[in-house]
Amino acid sequence: MKQQAKITLVGAGPGDPELLTIKGLRAIQSADVILYDALVNRELLKEAPSHALKIYVGKRADNHRYSQDEINLMLVQYAFSNGHVVRLKGGDSFVFGRGHEEITYADAFGIETVIVPGISSCISVPELQRVPVTRRGVNESFWVLTATTKNGCLSKDLRIAAQSNATAVILMGIRKIAQIAEIFARQGKGNTPVLVVQNGSLPSERKLLGTVNDIAKKVVNEGIGAPGIIIIGEVVALHPELAVAEANRSTKYDLRSTTNVT
Ligand SMILES: C[S@@+](CC[C@H](N)C(=O)[O-])C[C@H]1O[C@@H](n2cnc3c(N)ncnc32)[C@H](O)[C@@H]1O
């Protein structure tokens, strides 16, 4: 029997399928239709019932995108025609995910809507690199920014973030890394450590460590591309590779001073 019209917005997490919540998994397992985005791990679709329609609404190879209006309409139409629609998005649906736009649109039709938060890349991707976005005594806050605004321009908030001592977590910024680095360098942060991670949490994950002054060159040389996240701030110095380098430097110093004493 067809289920009643219902839409569940599910955050699928950063990529590793095991980082989906139990509630998200249960929603997928009871879906009649799944509308999913580019950054959703396709492994999750295997959890859907065999009758469920699985429709990709992300950017396509021919560069055609469903417009937001088209996606909104599909959500509502499929809910009325097929029953339970799961809208599956990368990370968390409310972090640069347009989830709020979609759920508000559906609410206006009186359809039952449910929200299942997901693990956002903005915290989990640095965390998997053992870099905390906050750390007592190092910094007191973090900003989550998009480099690219609706009209394709660089966000003006980057300049304000660069003036603070907060950790800056920048999404959708890999292609604009040189401009971003310049903004931070102009605020006297040329030596601030930077971490760049592509495909965080997946077997294809790649990471780069550098400073504001050299990161743009490194990204180009290493061919790091989207989807990638940029973390700028003193917390990056806590990355195990940098912490080990620092510890080695101190050990060498200690040894030398011991030699001098004897
Ligand atoms: C449209 S935003 C969606 C963010 C998502 N809602 C979230 O909470 O993570 C897409 C951007 O998120 C970042 N991103 C998402 N997943 C990522 C991952 N696994 N590794 C690195 N960056 C990722 C990239 O900056 C990517 O361009």
PDB file of C-alpha atoms and ligand atoms in Angstrom:
ATOM      1  CA  MET A   1       0.000   0.000   0.000  1.00  0.00           C
ATOM      2  CA  LYS A   2       1.316   3.451  -0.927  1.00  0.00           C
ATOM      3  CA  GLN A   3       2.578   5.443   2.048  1.00  0.00           C
ATOM      4  CA  GLN A   4       1.181   8.857   2.873  1.00  0.00           C
ATOM      5  CA  ALA A   5       2.973  11.838   1.317  1.00  0.00           C
ATOM      6  CA  LYS A   6       6.047  12.590   3.425  1.00  0.00           C
ATOM      7  CA  ILE A   7       9.440  14.181   2.846  1.00  0.00           C
ATOM      8  CA  THR A   8      12.488  13.421   4.985  1.00  0.00           C
ATOM      9  CA  LEU A   9      15.531  15.636   4.589  1.00  0.00           C
ATOM     10  CA  VAL A  10      18.599  13.564   5.441  1.00  0.00           C
ATOM     11  CA  GLY A  11      22.183  14.750   5.875  1.00  0.00           C
ATOM     12  CA  ALA A  12      24.360  11.916   4.562  1.00  0.00           C
ATOM     13  CA  GLY A  13      27.605  13.025   6.230  1.00  0.00           C
ATOM     14  CA  PRO A  14      30.964  13.830   4.616  1.00  0.00           C
ATOM     15  CA  GLY A  15      31.302  10.741   2.405  1.00  0.00           C
ATOM     16  CA  ASP A  16      32.150   7.669   4.489  1.00  0.00           C
ATOM     17  CA  PRO A  17      28.813   5.783   4.435  1.00  0.00           C
ATOM     18  CA  GLU A  18      29.283   4.767   8.070  1.00  0.00           C
ATOM     19  CA  LEU A  19      29.035   8.407   9.064  1.00  0.00           C
ATOM     20  CA  LEU A  20      25.304   8.432   8.320  1.00  0.00           C
ATOM     21  CA  THR A  21      23.111   8.599  11.435  1.00  0.00           C
ATOM     22  CA  ILE A  22      20.915   5.646  12.442  1.00  0.00           C
ATOM     23  CA  LYS A  23      17.877   7.851  11.922  1.00  0.00           C
ATOM     24  CA  GLY A  24      19.083   8.700   8.413  1.00  0.00           C
ATOM     25  CA  LEU A  25      19.587   5.010   7.647  1.00  0.00           C
ATOM     26  CA  ARG A  26      16.054   4.167   8.813  1.00  0.00           C
ATOM     27  CA  ALA A  27      14.637   6.912   6.597  1.00  0.00           C
ATOM     28  CA  ILE A  28      16.470   5.517   3.544  1.00  0.00           C
ATOM     29  CA  GLN A  29      15.249   2.012   4.376  1.00  0.00           C
ATOM     30  CA  SER A  30      11.638   3.208   4.259  1.00  0.00           C
ATOM     31  CA  ALA A  31      11.931   5.428   1.154  1.00  0.00           C
ATOM     32  CA  ASP A  32       9.745   5.164  -1.941  1.00  0.00           C
ATOM     33  CA  VAL A  33      11.841   7.767  -3.748  1.00  0.00           C
ATOM     34  CA  ILE A  34      15.334   9.123  -3.068  1.00  0.00           C
ATOM     35  CA  LEU A  35      16.506  12.386  -4.599  1.00  0.00           C
ATOM     36  CA  TYR A  36      20.259  12.609  -4.062  1.00  0.00           C
ATOM     37  CA  ASP A  37      23.123  15.016  -4.699  1.00  0.00           C
ATOM     38  CA  ALA A  38      26.624  14.669  -6.118  1.00  0.00           C
ATOM     39  CA  LEU A  39      28.446  14.394  -2.779  1.00  0.00           C
ATOM     40  CA  VAL A  40      26.265  11.565  -1.474  1.00  0.00           C
ATOM     41  CA  ASN A  41      28.021   8.209  -1.305  1.00  0.00           C
ATOM     42  CA  ARG A  42      26.190   5.862  -3.715  1.00  0.00           C
ATOM     43  CA  GLU A  43      26.716   2.959  -1.258  1.00  0.00           C
ATOM     44  CA  LEU A  44      23.895   4.445   0.811  1.00  0.00           C
ATOM     45  CA  LEU A  45      21.426   3.898  -2.033  1.00  0.00           C
ATOM     46  CA  LYS A  46      21.855   0.127  -1.596  1.00  0.00           C
ATOM     47  CA  GLU A  47      20.010   0.467   1.716  1.00  0.00           C
ATOM     48  CA  ALA A  48      16.823   1.597  -0.045  1.00  0.00           C
ATOM     49  CA  PRO A  49      13.978  -0.890  -0.668  1.00  0.00           C
ATOM     50  CA  SER A  50      14.156  -2.512  -4.120  1.00  0.00           C
ATOM     51  CA  HIS A  51      11.042  -0.677  -5.346  1.00  0.00           C
ATOM     52  CA  ALA A  52      12.435   2.785  -4.465  1.00  0.00           C
ATOM     53  CA  LEU A  53      13.178   5.215  -7.283  1.00  0.00           C
ATOM     54  CA  LYS A  54      16.671   6.684  -7.005  1.00  0.00           C
ATOM     55  CA  ILE A  55      17.009   9.987  -8.805  1.00  0.00           C
ATOM     56  CA  TYR A  56      20.226  11.955  -9.128  1.00  0.00           C
ATOM     57  CA  VAL A  57      19.580  15.698  -9.001  1.00  0.00           C
ATOM     58  CA  GLY A  58      23.175  16.944  -8.670  1.00  0.00           C
ATOM     59  CA  LYS A  59      25.365  18.485 -11.313  1.00  0.00           C
ATOM     60  CA  ARG A  60      25.541  16.250 -14.390  1.00  0.00           C
ATOM     61  CA  ALA A  61      28.439  15.456 -16.707  1.00  0.00           C
ATOM     62  CA  ASP A  62      26.830  17.560 -19.449  1.00  0.00           C
ATOM     63  CA  ASN A  63      26.810  20.383 -16.874  1.00  0.00           C
ATOM     64  CA  HIS A  64      23.037  20.580 -16.776  1.00  0.00           C
ATOM     65  CA  ARG A  65      21.771  21.194 -13.277  1.00  0.00           C
ATOM     66  CA  TYR A  66      18.232  20.824 -12.073  1.00  0.00           C
ATOM     67  CA  SER A  67      17.266  24.298 -10.947  1.00  0.00           C
ATOM     68  CA  GLN A  68      16.246  24.703  -7.321  1.00  0.00           C
ATOM     69  CA  ASP A  69      12.663  25.285  -8.497  1.00  0.00           C
ATOM     70  CA  GLU A  70      12.690  21.991 -10.417  1.00  0.00           C
ATOM     71  CA  ILE A  71      13.998  20.088  -7.373  1.00  0.00           C
ATOM     72  CA  ASN A  72      11.391  21.681  -5.092  1.00  0.00           C
ATOM     73  CA  LEU A  73       8.658  20.648  -7.487  1.00  0.00           C
ATOM     74  CA  MET A  74       9.988  17.097  -7.861  1.00  0.00           C
ATOM     75  CA  LEU A  75      10.022  16.649  -4.082  1.00  0.00           C
ATOM     76  CA  VAL A  76       6.378  17.607  -3.770  1.00  0.00           C
ATOM     77  CA  GLN A  77       5.169  15.754  -6.882  1.00  0.00           C
ATOM     78  CA  TYR A  78       6.912  12.508  -5.902  1.00  0.00           C
ATOM     79  CA  ALA A  79       5.581  12.750  -2.344  1.00  0.00           C
ATOM     80  CA  PHE A  80       2.019  12.980  -3.680  1.00  0.00           C
ATOM     81  CA  SER A  81       2.497  10.294  -6.346  1.00  0.00           C
ATOM     82  CA  ASN A  82       4.795   7.791  -4.581  1.00  0.00           C
ATOM     83  CA  GLY A  83       4.651   8.414  -0.809  1.00  0.00           C
ATOM     84  CA  HIS A  84       7.848   8.776   1.230  1.00  0.00           C
ATOM     85  CA  VAL A  85      10.512  10.902  -0.458  1.00  0.00           C
ATOM     86  CA  VAL A  86      13.986  11.029   1.091  1.00  0.00           C
ATOM     87  CA  ARG A  87      16.013  14.051   0.096  1.00  0.00           C
ATOM     88  CA  LEU A  88      19.610  12.959   0.611  1.00  0.00           C
ATOM     89  CA  LYS A  89      22.317  15.624   0.751  1.00  0.00           C
ATOM     90  CA  GLY A  90      26.043  15.687   1.525  1.00  0.00           C
ATOM     91  CA  GLY A  91      27.111  16.655   5.053  1.00  0.00           C
ATOM     92  CA  ASP A  92      24.321  18.473   6.846  1.00  0.00           C
ATOM     93  CA  SER A  93      21.417  19.810   4.787  1.00  0.00           C
ATOM     94  CA  PHE A  94      21.353  23.171   6.561  1.00  0.00           C
ATOM     95  CA  VAL A  95      25.058  23.982   6.006  1.00  0.00           C
ATOM     96  CA  PHE A  96      25.306  25.464   2.518  1.00  0.00           C
ATOM     97  CA  GLY A  97      22.842  22.775   1.521  1.00  0.00           C
ATOM     98  CA  ARG A  98      19.616  24.568   0.574  1.00  0.00           C
ATOM     99  CA  GLY A  99      17.780  22.157   2.856  1.00  0.00           C
ATOM    100  CA  HIS A 100      15.822  24.943   4.475  1.00  0.00           C
ATOM    101  CA  GLU A 101      14.568  26.208   1.096  1.00  0.00           C
ATOM    102  CA  GLU A 102      13.329  22.746   0.162  1.00  0.00           C
ATOM    103  CA  ILE A 103      11.633  21.903   3.439  1.00  0.00           C
ATOM    104  CA  THR A 104       9.901  25.310   3.560  1.00  0.00           C
ATOM    105  CA  TYR A 105       8.600  24.792   0.035  1.00  0.00           C
ATOM    106  CA  ALA A 106       7.201  21.363   0.954  1.00  0.00           C
ATOM    107  CA  ASP A 107       5.674  22.666   4.192  1.00  0.00           C
ATOM    108  CA  ALA A 108       3.579  25.097   2.163  1.00  0.00           C
ATOM    109  CA  PHE A 109       1.798  22.098   0.571  1.00  0.00           C
ATOM    110  CA  GLY A 110       0.877  20.684   3.972  1.00  0.00           C
ATOM    111  CA  ILE A 111       3.086  17.622   3.436  1.00  0.00           C
ATOM    112  CA  GLU A 112       4.549  15.998   6.546  1.00  0.00           C
ATOM    113  CA  THR A 113       8.252  16.866   6.707  1.00  0.00           C
ATOM    114  CA  VAL A 114      11.017  15.464   8.895  1.00  0.00           C
ATOM    115  CA  ILE A 115      14.575  16.714   9.284  1.00  0.00           C
ATOM    116  CA  VAL A 116      17.472  14.376  10.023  1.00  0.00           C
ATOM    117  CA  PRO A 117      20.684  16.319  10.713  1.00  0.00           C
ATOM    118  CA  GLY A 118      23.909  15.040   9.191  1.00  0.00           C
ATOM    119  CA  ILE A 119      27.589  15.263  10.086  1.00  0.00           C
ATOM    120  CA  SER A 120      28.855  18.331   8.295  1.00  0.00           C
ATOM    121  CA  SER A 121      32.163  18.289   6.464  1.00  0.00           C
ATOM    122  CA  CYS A 122      33.042  21.609   8.119  1.00  0.00           C
ATOM    123  CA  ILE A 123      33.792  19.908  11.441  1.00  0.00           C
ATOM    124  CA  SER A 124      34.272  16.252  10.566  1.00  0.00           C
ATOM    125  CA  VAL A 125      36.831  16.621   7.768  1.00  0.00           C
ATOM    126  CA  PRO A 126      39.339  18.567   9.926  1.00  0.00           C
ATOM    127  CA  GLU A 127      38.487  16.293  12.868  1.00  0.00           C
ATOM    128  CA  LEU A 128      39.414  13.175  10.893  1.00  0.00           C
ATOM    129  CA  GLN A 129      42.775  14.861  10.337  1.00  0.00           C
ATOM    130  CA  ARG A 130      42.977  15.293  14.131  1.00  0.00           C
ATOM    131  CA  VAL A 131      42.637  19.044  13.814  1.00  0.00           C
ATOM    132  CA  PRO A 132      40.026  20.489  16.192  1.00  0.00           C
ATOM    133  CA  VAL A 133      38.219  23.598  14.973  1.00  0.00           C
ATOM    134  CA  THR A 134      38.494  25.016  18.510  1.00  0.00           C
ATOM    135  CA  ARG A 135      41.065  24.350  21.194  1.00  0.00           C
ATOM    136  CA  ARG A 136      41.302  25.954  24.598  1.00  0.00           C
ATOM    137  CA  GLY A 137      44.211  28.386  24.715  1.00  0.00           C
ATOM    138  CA  VAL A 138      44.651  28.381  20.929  1.00  0.00           C
ATOM    139  CA  ASN A 139      41.449  29.992  19.681  1.00  0.00           C
ATOM    140  CA  GLU A 140      37.971  30.675  20.895  1.00  0.00           C
ATOM    141  CA  SER A 141      35.749  30.259  17.877  1.00  0.00           C
ATOM    142  CA  PHE A 142      35.494  29.161  14.277  1.00  0.00           C
ATOM    143  CA  TRP A 143      33.888  30.544  11.166  1.00  0.00           C
ATOM    144  CA  VAL A 144      32.361  28.373   8.480  1.00  0.00           C
ATOM    145  CA  LEU A 145      32.431  30.264   5.219  1.00  0.00           C
ATOM    146  CA  THR A 146      31.714  29.681   1.601  1.00  0.00           C
ATOM    147  CA  ALA A 147      34.321  31.173  -0.690  1.00  0.00           C
ATOM    148  CA  THR A 148      31.845  31.385  -3.520  1.00  0.00           C
ATOM    149  CA  THR A 149      28.621  33.332  -3.106  1.00  0.00           C
ATOM    150  CA  LYS A 150      25.382  32.939  -5.088  1.00  0.00           C
ATOM    151  CA  ASN A 151      26.646  35.217  -7.878  1.00  0.00           C
ATOM    152  CA  GLY A 152      30.012  33.421  -8.088  1.00  0.00           C
ATOM    153  CA  CYS A 153      31.982  36.204  -6.347  1.00  0.00           C
ATOM    154  CA  LEU A 154      34.377  35.826  -3.453  1.00  0.00           C
ATOM    155  CA  SER A 155      32.539  36.232  -0.131  1.00  0.00           C
ATOM    156  CA  LYS A 156      33.195  39.562   1.607  1.00  0.00           C
ATOM    157  CA  ASP A 157      33.018  37.707   4.941  1.00  0.00           C
ATOM    158  CA  LEU A 158      36.449  36.201   4.202  1.00  0.00           C
ATOM    159  CA  ARG A 159      38.045  39.586   4.868  1.00  0.00           C
ATOM    160  CA  ILE A 160      36.274  39.904   8.214  1.00  0.00           C
ATOM    161  CA  ALA A 161      37.172  36.330   9.208  1.00  0.00           C
ATOM    162  CA  ALA A 162      40.818  37.020   8.342  1.00  0.00           C
ATOM    163  CA  GLN A 163      40.831  39.891  10.832  1.00  0.00           C
ATOM    164  CA  SER A 164      39.779  37.650  13.736  1.00  0.00           C
ATOM    165  CA  ASN A 165      41.685  34.986  15.661  1.00  0.00           C
ATOM    166  CA  ALA A 166      39.036  32.422  14.817  1.00  0.00           C
ATOM    167  CA  THR A 167      39.717  29.282  12.794  1.00  0.00           C
ATOM    168  CA  ALA A 168      38.412  29.824   9.256  1.00  0.00           C
ATOM    169  CA  VAL A 169      36.816  26.731   7.687  1.00  0.00           C
ATOM    170  CA  ILE A 170      36.231  27.536   4.036  1.00  0.00           C
ATOM    171  CA  LEU A 171      34.013  25.472   1.749  1.00  0.00           C
ATOM    172  CA  MET A 172      33.812  25.691  -2.026  1.00  0.00           C
ATOM    173  CA  GLY A 173      37.116  27.553  -2.149  1.00  0.00           C
ATOM    174  CA  ILE A 174      39.740  25.313  -3.756  1.00  0.00           C
ATOM    175  CA  ARG A 175      39.607  27.099  -7.116  1.00  0.00           C
ATOM    176  CA  LYS A 176      39.895  30.462  -5.350  1.00  0.00           C
ATOM    177  CA  ILE A 177      42.728  29.461  -2.998  1.00  0.00           C
ATOM    178  CA  ALA A 178      45.146  32.106  -4.325  1.00  0.00           C
ATOM    179  CA  GLN A 179      42.652  34.935  -3.743  1.00  0.00           C
ATOM    180  CA  ILE A 180      41.746  33.570  -0.314  1.00  0.00           C
ATOM    181  CA  ALA A 181      45.401  33.296   0.712  1.00  0.00           C
ATOM    182  CA  GLU A 182      46.006  36.867  -0.428  1.00  0.00           C
ATOM    183  CA  ILE A 183      43.204  38.132   1.828  1.00  0.00           C
ATOM    184  CA  PHE A 184      44.729  36.400   4.872  1.00  0.00           C
ATOM    185  CA  ALA A 185      48.281  37.468   3.961  1.00  0.00           C
ATOM    186  CA  ARG A 186      47.135  41.113   3.802  1.00  0.00           C
ATOM    187  CA  GLN A 187      46.048  40.762   7.434  1.00  0.00           C
ATOM    188  CA  GLY A 188      49.595  39.749   8.431  1.00  0.00           C
ATOM    189  CA  LYS A 189      48.769  36.029   8.491  1.00  0.00           C
ATOM    190  CA  GLY A 190      51.291  34.852   5.905  1.00  0.00           C
ATOM    191  CA  ASN A 191      52.800  32.323   8.318  1.00  0.00           C
ATOM    192  CA  THR A 192      49.515  30.973   9.658  1.00  0.00           C
ATOM    193  CA  PRO A 193      49.247  27.219   9.061  1.00  0.00           C
ATOM    194  CA  VAL A 194      46.725  25.935   6.517  1.00  0.00           C
ATOM    195  CA  LEU A 195      45.238  22.484   5.950  1.00  0.00           C
ATOM    196  CA  VAL A 196      43.512  21.552   2.686  1.00  0.00           C
ATOM    197  CA  VAL A 197      41.587  18.273   2.415  1.00  0.00           C
ATOM    198  CA  GLN A 198      39.993  16.810  -0.694  1.00  0.00           C
ATOM    199  CA  ASN A 199      37.432  13.966  -0.440  1.00  0.00           C
ATOM    200  CA  GLY A 200      37.634  13.913   3.360  1.00  0.00           C
ATOM    201  CA  SER A 201      36.617  10.624   5.060  1.00  0.00           C
ATOM    202  CA  LEU A 202      36.839   8.632   1.802  1.00  0.00           C
ATOM    203  CA  PRO A 203      39.579   6.204   0.678  1.00  0.00           C
ATOM    204  CA  SER A 204      40.475   8.821  -1.976  1.00  0.00           C
ATOM    205  CA  GLU A 205      41.111  11.468   0.710  1.00  0.00           C
ATOM    206  CA  ARG A 206      44.107  13.729   0.058  1.00  0.00           C
ATOM    207  CA  LYS A 207      45.507  16.374   2.353  1.00  0.00           C
ATOM    208  CA  LEU A 208      48.025  19.185   2.122  1.00  0.00           C
ATOM    209  CA  LEU A 209      49.677  21.196   4.874  1.00  0.00           C
ATOM    210  CA  GLY A 210      51.237  24.588   4.311  1.00  0.00           C
ATOM    211  CA  THR A 211      51.060  28.215   5.263  1.00  0.00           C
ATOM    212  CA  VAL A 212      48.978  31.078   3.918  1.00  0.00           C
ATOM    213  CA  ASN A 213      52.053  32.151   1.910  1.00  0.00           C
ATOM    214  CA  ASP A 214      52.694  28.844   0.131  1.00  0.00           C
ATOM    215  CA  ILE A 215      49.392  26.929   0.082  1.00  0.00           C
ATOM    216  CA  ALA A 216      48.104  28.182  -3.287  1.00  0.00           C
ATOM    217  CA  LYS A 217      51.251  26.984  -5.069  1.00  0.00           C
ATOM    218  CA  LYS A 218      51.108  23.622  -3.289  1.00  0.00           C
ATOM    219  CA  VAL A 219      47.461  23.079  -4.230  1.00  0.00           C
ATOM    220  CA  VAL A 220      48.271  23.685  -7.904  1.00  0.00           C
ATOM    221  CA  ASN A 221      51.439  21.534  -7.820  1.00  0.00           C
ATOM    222  CA  GLU A 222      49.659  18.630  -6.116  1.00  0.00           C
ATOM    223  CA  GLY A 223      46.572  18.924  -8.320  1.00  0.00           C
ATOM    224  CA  ILE A 224      44.154  19.126  -5.371  1.00  0.00           C
ATOM    225  CA  GLY A 225      40.608  19.772  -6.579  1.00  0.00           C
ATOM    226  CA  ALA A 226      36.974  19.774  -5.478  1.00  0.00           C
ATOM    227  CA  PRO A 227      35.366  18.800  -3.230  1.00  0.00           C
ATOM    228  CA  GLY A 228      37.838  20.280  -0.829  1.00  0.00           C
ATOM    229  CA  ILE A 229      37.883  22.183   2.409  1.00  0.00           C
ATOM    230  CA  ILE A 230      40.383  24.797   3.587  1.00  0.00           C
ATOM    231  CA  ILE A 231      41.205  25.301   7.264  1.00  0.00           C
ATOM    232  CA  ILE A 232      43.220  28.386   8.197  1.00  0.00           C
ATOM    233  CA  GLY A 233      44.264  28.951  11.791  1.00  0.00           C
ATOM    234  CA  GLU A 234      46.675  28.132  14.596  1.00  0.00           C
ATOM    235  CA  VAL A 235      44.770  24.895  15.353  1.00  0.00           C
ATOM    236  CA  VAL A 236      46.257  23.458  12.151  1.00  0.00           C
ATOM    237  CA  ALA A 237      49.635  23.370  13.946  1.00  0.00           C
ATOM    238  CA  LEU A 238      48.082  20.590  16.067  1.00  0.00           C
ATOM    239  CA  HIS A 239      47.973  18.286  13.014  1.00  0.00           C
ATOM    240  CA  PRO A 240      50.096  15.232  13.959  1.00  0.00           C
ATOM    241  CA  GLU A 241      52.624  15.870  11.157  1.00  0.00           C
ATOM    242  CA  LEU A 242      53.245  19.454  12.233  1.00  0.00           C
ATOM    243  CA  ALA A 243      53.196  18.582  15.924  1.00  0.00           C
ATOM    244  CA  VAL A 244      55.817  15.842  15.325  1.00  0.00           C
ATOM    245  CA  ALA A 245      58.001  18.254  13.337  1.00  0.00           C
ATOM    246  CA  GLU A 246      57.764  20.750  16.193  1.00  0.00           C
ATOM    247  CA  ALA A 247      58.563  18.058  18.791  1.00  0.00           C
ATOM    248  CA  ASN A 248      61.609  16.958  16.751  1.00  0.00           C
ATOM    249  CA  ARG A 249      62.845  20.543  16.572  1.00  0.00           C
ATOM    250  CA  SER A 250      62.551  20.902  20.352  1.00  0.00           C
ATOM    251  CA  THR A 251      64.253  17.524  20.950  1.00  0.00           C
ATOM    252  CA  LYS A 252      67.202  18.537  18.743  1.00  0.00           C
ATOM    253  CA  TYR A 253      67.485  21.770  20.669  1.00  0.00           C
ATOM    254  CA  ASP A 254      67.403  19.934  23.991  1.00  0.00           C
ATOM    255  CA  LEU A 255      70.065  17.470  22.831  1.00  0.00           C
ATOM    256  CA  ARG A 256      72.334  20.273  21.660  1.00  0.00           C
ATOM    257  CA  SER A 257      71.993  22.134  24.931  1.00  0.00           C
ATOM    258  CA  THR A 258      72.730  18.901  26.849  1.00  0.00           C
ATOM    259  CA  THR A 259      75.876  18.402  24.715  1.00  0.00           C
ATOM    260  CA  ASN A 260      76.983  21.941  25.504  1.00  0.00           C
ATOM    261  CA  VAL A 261      76.597  21.339  29.209  1.00  0.00           C
ATOM    262  CA  THR A 262      78.653  18.113  29.291  1.00  0.00           C
TER     263      THR A 262
HETATM  264  C1  LIG B   1      27.499  22.739  -1.303  1.00  0.00           C
HETATM  265  S1  LIG B   1      28.622  22.525  -0.002  1.00  0.00           S
HETATM  266  C2  LIG B   1      27.721  21.407   1.004  1.00  0.00           C
HETATM  267  C3  LIG B   1      28.273  21.242   2.383  1.00  0.00           C
HETATM  268  C4  LIG B   1      27.556  20.168   3.184  1.00  0.00           C
HETATM  269  N1  LIG B   1      26.173  20.516   3.363  1.00  0.00           N
HETATM  270  C5  LIG B   1      28.193  19.891   4.539  1.00  0.00           C
HETATM  271  O1  LIG B   1      27.593  20.132   5.576  1.00  0.00           O
HETATM  272  O2  LIG B   1      29.317  19.376   4.537  1.00  0.00           O
HETATM  273  C6  LIG B   1      29.840  21.487  -0.763  1.00  0.00           C
HETATM  274  C7  LIG B   1      31.236  21.765  -0.243  1.00  0.00           C
HETATM  275  O3  LIG B   1      31.440  21.138   1.020  1.00  0.00           O
HETATM  276  C8  LIG B   1      32.794  20.742   1.134  1.00  0.00           C
HETATM  277  N2  LIG B   1      32.841  19.284   1.299  1.00  0.00           N
HETATM  278  C9  LIG B   1      31.786  18.466   1.391  1.00  0.00           C
HETATM  279  N3  LIG B   1      32.183  17.191   1.589  1.00  0.00           N
HETATM  280  C10 LIG B   1      33.528  17.224   1.630  1.00  0.00           C
HETATM  281  C11 LIG B   1      34.541  16.229   1.822  1.00  0.00           C
HETATM  282  N4  LIG B   1      34.228  14.949   2.030  1.00  0.00           N
HETATM  283  N5  LIG B   1      35.834  16.623   1.802  1.00  0.00           N
HETATM  284  C12 LIG B   1      36.170  17.908   1.630  1.00  0.00           C
HETATM  285  N6  LIG B   1      35.264  18.892   1.448  1.00  0.00           N
HETATM  286  C13 LIG B   1      33.964  18.560   1.439  1.00  0.00           C
HETATM  287  C14 LIG B   1      33.495  21.200  -0.143  1.00  0.00           C
HETATM  288  O4  LIG B   1      34.013  22.491   0.098  1.00  0.00           O
HETATM  289  C15 LIG B   1      32.338  21.223  -1.111  1.00  0.00           C
HETATM  290  O5  LIG B   1      32.625  22.056  -2.221  1.00  0.00           O
END
